[in-house]
Amino acid sequence: MLTTIDTAYTDTRADDLAWALGREPLPALAVLDVELSGAKLQLRLLGASHQVLLDQDDGSCSETVACIPGSSTPLPLGVAKRLGDWDYEFAARVETLPGQSFAGRAQELLALVADHPHGLAGTFPGSPHAFTAMLAQRGEGQVRWRTWHAYPQEGRLVVTRTRIGVLHHSQRPERRSGRAAL
């Protein structure tokens, strides 16, 4: 789904993005609800930022990449965490592209996400290449999403990928019942 966001472009520098887990839902400018084999996701556009809310039978997760006032957690290159019975991985990179290359990459990404049933993209007034896009999928027992945050005034594209999966039995910490083994 492609939408035009009717608001000023607020996150104007790639370096201002921060990452957070577990935040409450923030006011969204556009939302797409997606169901992927029992996993319910809500893809949320927040200015030039994103928030993904994941809800499954075995838990929930909230990921936010945004300009977060007072945040001391800059956008990390990578994070691997255990969230209950889930294995969470996040990675980010910044691509710097010259003018025409940036415009071409922006058009390519918007076309990819706009026609995808699990994709949400929003463009902002003032530049056809100012956008945030998200694409979700499920495979191999994992939920995954990728995001793109475009900063045409800098020629920078912030790309993130997230993967959440249930820990394999061998990775789960042993739970003792308090009963002696026979």
CSV table of C-alpha atoms in Angstrom, one decimal:
chain,number,residue,atom,x,y,z
A,1,MET,CA,0.0,0.0,0.0
A,2,LEU,CA,1.3,3.4,-1.0
A,3,THR,CA,0.0,6.5,0.6
A,4,THR,CA,0.9,10.2,0.6
A,5,ILE,CA,1.4,11.4,4.2
A,6,ASP,CA,-0.3,14.8,4.7
A,7,THR,CA,2.2,16.2,7.2
A,8,ALA,CA,5.5,18.0,7.2
A,9,TYR,CA,8.6,15.9,6.9
A,10,THR,CA,9.8,15.9,10.5
A,11,ASP,CA,12.7,13.5,10.8
A,12,THR,CA,15.1,15.3,8.5
A,13,ARG,CA,18.4,13.6,9.3
A,14,ALA,CA,19.4,10.0,9.2
A,15,ASP,CA,21.6,10.5,12.2
A,16,ASP,CA,18.6,11.5,14.4
A,17,LEU,CA,17.0,8.1,14.3
A,18,ALA,CA,17.0,6.0,17.4
A,19,TRP,CA,15.9,2.5,18.1
A,20,ALA,CA,13.7,1.2,21.0
A,21,LEU,CA,12.0,-2.0,22.0
A,22,GLY,CA,8.8,-2.2,24.1
A,23,ARG,CA,7.4,1.3,23.5
A,24,GLU,CA,3.7,1.8,23.7
A,25,PRO,CA,2.0,2.6,20.3
A,26,LEU,CA,2.8,6.1,19.1
A,27,PRO,CA,0.5,8.3,17.1
A,28,ALA,CA,0.6,6.9,13.5
A,29,LEU,CA,0.1,8.7,10.2
A,30,ALA,CA,-0.7,5.5,8.3
A,31,VAL,CA,-1.3,1.9,9.5
A,32,LEU,CA,-1.4,-1.5,7.9
A,33,ASP,CA,-2.7,-4.6,9.8
A,34,VAL,CA,-1.1,-7.8,8.5
A,35,GLU,CA,-1.8,-11.4,9.5
A,36,LEU,CA,1.0,-13.9,8.7
A,37,SER,CA,0.1,-17.5,9.7
A,38,GLY,CA,-1.1,-16.6,13.2
A,39,ALA,CA,1.2,-13.6,13.7
A,40,LYS,CA,-0.6,-10.3,13.8
A,41,LEU,CA,1.5,-7.3,12.8
A,42,GLN,CA,0.7,-3.7,12.7
A,43,LEU,CA,3.0,-1.7,10.5
A,44,ARG,CA,2.9,2.0,11.5
A,45,LEU,CA,4.3,5.1,9.8
A,46,LEU,CA,5.4,7.8,12.2
A,47,GLY,CA,6.6,10.8,10.2
A,48,ALA,CA,9.8,9.5,8.5
A,49,SER,CA,9.9,6.8,11.1
A,50,HIS,CA,8.3,3.4,11.8
A,51,GLN,CA,6.9,1.3,14.5
A,52,VAL,CA,6.0,-2.4,14.2
A,53,LEU,CA,3.7,-4.1,16.7
A,54,LEU,CA,3.8,-7.9,16.7
A,55,ASP,CA,1.3,-10.0,18.6
A,56,GLN,CA,1.3,-13.8,18.6
A,57,ASP,CA,-0.1,-16.4,21.0
A,58,ASP,CA,3.3,-16.7,22.7
A,59,GLY,CA,3.9,-13.0,23.2
A,60,SER,CA,4.1,-9.5,21.8
A,61,CYS,CA,6.8,-7.1,20.7
A,62,SER,CA,7.1,-3.4,19.8
A,63,GLU,CA,9.9,-2.1,17.7
A,64,THR,CA,10.3,1.7,17.1
A,65,VAL,CA,12.9,3.4,14.9
A,66,ALA,CA,12.2,7.2,15.1
A,67,CYS,CA,13.5,10.5,16.3
A,68,ILE,CA,12.7,9.9,20.0
A,69,PRO,CA,13.0,13.0,22.2
A,70,GLY,CA,15.3,12.3,25.1
A,71,SER,CA,16.4,9.0,23.8
A,72,SER,CA,20.0,8.0,24.5
A,73,THR,CA,19.8,4.9,22.3
A,74,PRO,CA,21.1,5.8,18.8
A,75,LEU,CA,20.3,3.5,15.9
A,76,PRO,CA,22.5,0.4,16.4
A,77,LEU,CA,24.2,-1.5,13.6
A,78,GLY,CA,23.0,-4.7,15.1
A,79,VAL,CA,21.1,-6.1,18.1
A,80,ALA,CA,20.5,-9.7,19.1
A,81,LYS,CA,18.2,-10.3,22.2
A,82,ARG,CA,16.2,-12.9,23.8
A,83,LEU,CA,12.6,-11.7,24.4
A,84,GLY,CA,10.9,-14.5,26.5
A,85,ASP,CA,10.8,-17.5,24.2
A,86,TRP,CA,11.7,-15.4,21.1
A,87,ASP,CA,15.0,-14.7,19.5
A,88,TYR,CA,15.1,-11.1,18.2
A,89,GLU,CA,17.6,-9.7,15.7
A,90,PHE,CA,17.8,-6.2,14.3
A,91,ALA,CA,20.3,-4.7,11.9
A,92,ALA,CA,20.7,-1.3,10.3
A,93,ARG,CA,22.9,0.3,7.7
A,94,VAL,CA,23.0,3.6,6.0
A,95,GLU,CA,23.5,3.9,2.2
A,96,THR,CA,24.8,7.1,0.7
A,97,LEU,CA,23.8,7.5,-2.9
A,98,PRO,CA,24.4,10.3,-5.4
A,99,GLY,CA,21.3,12.2,-6.8
A,100,GLN,CA,20.2,10.1,-9.8
A,101,SER,CA,21.2,6.8,-8.0
A,102,PHE,CA,19.1,7.9,-5.0
A,103,ALA,CA,16.1,8.8,-7.2
A,104,GLY,CA,16.3,5.4,-9.0
A,105,ARG,CA,16.6,3.4,-5.8
A,106,ALA,CA,13.7,5.4,-4.3
A,107,GLN,CA,11.5,4.5,-7.2
A,108,GLU,CA,12.5,0.9,-7.1
A,109,LEU,CA,11.7,0.5,-3.4
A,110,LEU,CA,8.4,2.3,-3.6
A,111,ALA,CA,7.3,0.1,-6.5
A,112,LEU,CA,8.4,-3.0,-4.6
A,113,VAL,CA,6.4,-2.1,-1.5
A,114,ALA,CA,3.4,-0.4,-3.0
A,115,ASP,CA,2.1,-3.5,-4.7
A,116,HIS,CA,3.0,-6.0,-2.0
A,117,PRO,CA,0.1,-7.2,0.2
A,118,HIS,CA,2.3,-6.9,3.3
A,119,GLY,CA,3.9,-3.6,2.4
A,120,LEU,CA,3.2,0.0,3.5
A,121,ALA,CA,5.0,3.1,2.2
A,122,GLY,CA,4.3,6.7,2.7
A,123,THR,CA,5.7,9.6,0.7
A,124,PHE,CA,6.0,13.1,2.1
A,125,PRO,CA,5.2,16.5,0.6
A,126,GLY,CA,8.1,18.4,-0.8
A,127,SER,CA,10.0,15.6,-2.4
A,128,PRO,CA,8.8,12.5,-4.3
A,129,HIS,CA,11.8,10.7,-2.8
A,130,ALA,CA,11.1,11.5,0.8
A,131,PHE,CA,9.5,8.3,2.1
A,132,THR,CA,9.3,5.6,4.7
A,133,ALA,CA,8.5,2.0,3.6
A,134,MET,CA,8.0,-1.3,5.4
A,135,LEU,CA,7.6,-4.9,4.1
A,136,ALA,CA,6.7,-7.9,6.3
A,137,GLN,CA,6.9,-11.6,5.6
A,138,ARG,CA,6.9,-15.0,7.4
A,139,GLY,CA,9.1,-18.0,6.6
A,140,GLU,CA,11.0,-20.8,8.3
A,141,GLY,CA,9.1,-20.2,11.6
A,142,GLN,CA,10.1,-16.5,11.7
A,143,VAL,CA,8.5,-13.2,11.2
A,144,ARG,CA,10.6,-10.7,9.4
A,145,TRP,CA,10.3,-7.1,8.3
A,146,ARG,CA,12.5,-4.7,6.4
A,147,THR,CA,12.2,-0.9,6.4
A,148,TRP,CA,13.6,2.0,4.4
A,149,HIS,CA,13.8,5.6,5.6
A,150,ALA,CA,14.8,8.0,2.8
A,151,TYR,CA,16.5,11.3,3.4
A,152,PRO,CA,16.9,12.8,-0.2
A,153,GLN,CA,18.3,16.1,1.1
A,154,GLU,CA,21.3,14.1,2.4
A,155,GLY,CA,21.3,11.4,-0.3
A,156,ARG,CA,21.0,8.8,2.5
A,157,LEU,CA,18.8,5.8,2.9
A,158,VAL,CA,18.5,4.0,6.3
A,159,VAL,CA,17.8,0.3,5.8
A,160,THR,CA,16.8,-1.9,8.6
A,161,ARG,CA,15.9,-5.6,8.9
A,162,THR,CA,14.4,-7.5,11.8
A,163,ARG,CA,13.8,-11.1,12.4
A,164,ILE,CA,11.9,-12.7,15.3
A,165,GLY,CA,11.6,-16.4,15.8
A,166,VAL,CA,10.8,-18.8,18.6
A,167,LEU,CA,13.9,-20.2,20.2
A,168,HIS,CA,14.7,-23.8,19.3
A,169,HIS,CA,14.3,-26.2,22.2
A,170,SER,CA,18.0,-26.5,22.6
A,171,GLN,CA,18.4,-22.7,23.0
A,172,ARG,CA,15.7,-22.4,25.6
A,173,PRO,CA,16.9,-22.2,29.2
A,174,GLU,CA,16.0,-25.2,31.3
A,175,ARG,CA,13.0,-24.8,33.5
A,176,ARG,CA,13.1,-26.8,36.7
A,177,SER,CA,9.9,-28.0,38.1
A,178,GLY,CA,11.4,-28.6,41.6
A,179,ARG,CA,10.8,-32.3,41.3
A,180,ALA,CA,13.7,-34.7,41.7
A,181,ALA,CA,14.7,-36.7,38.7
A,182,LEU,CA,14.2,-40.5,39.1
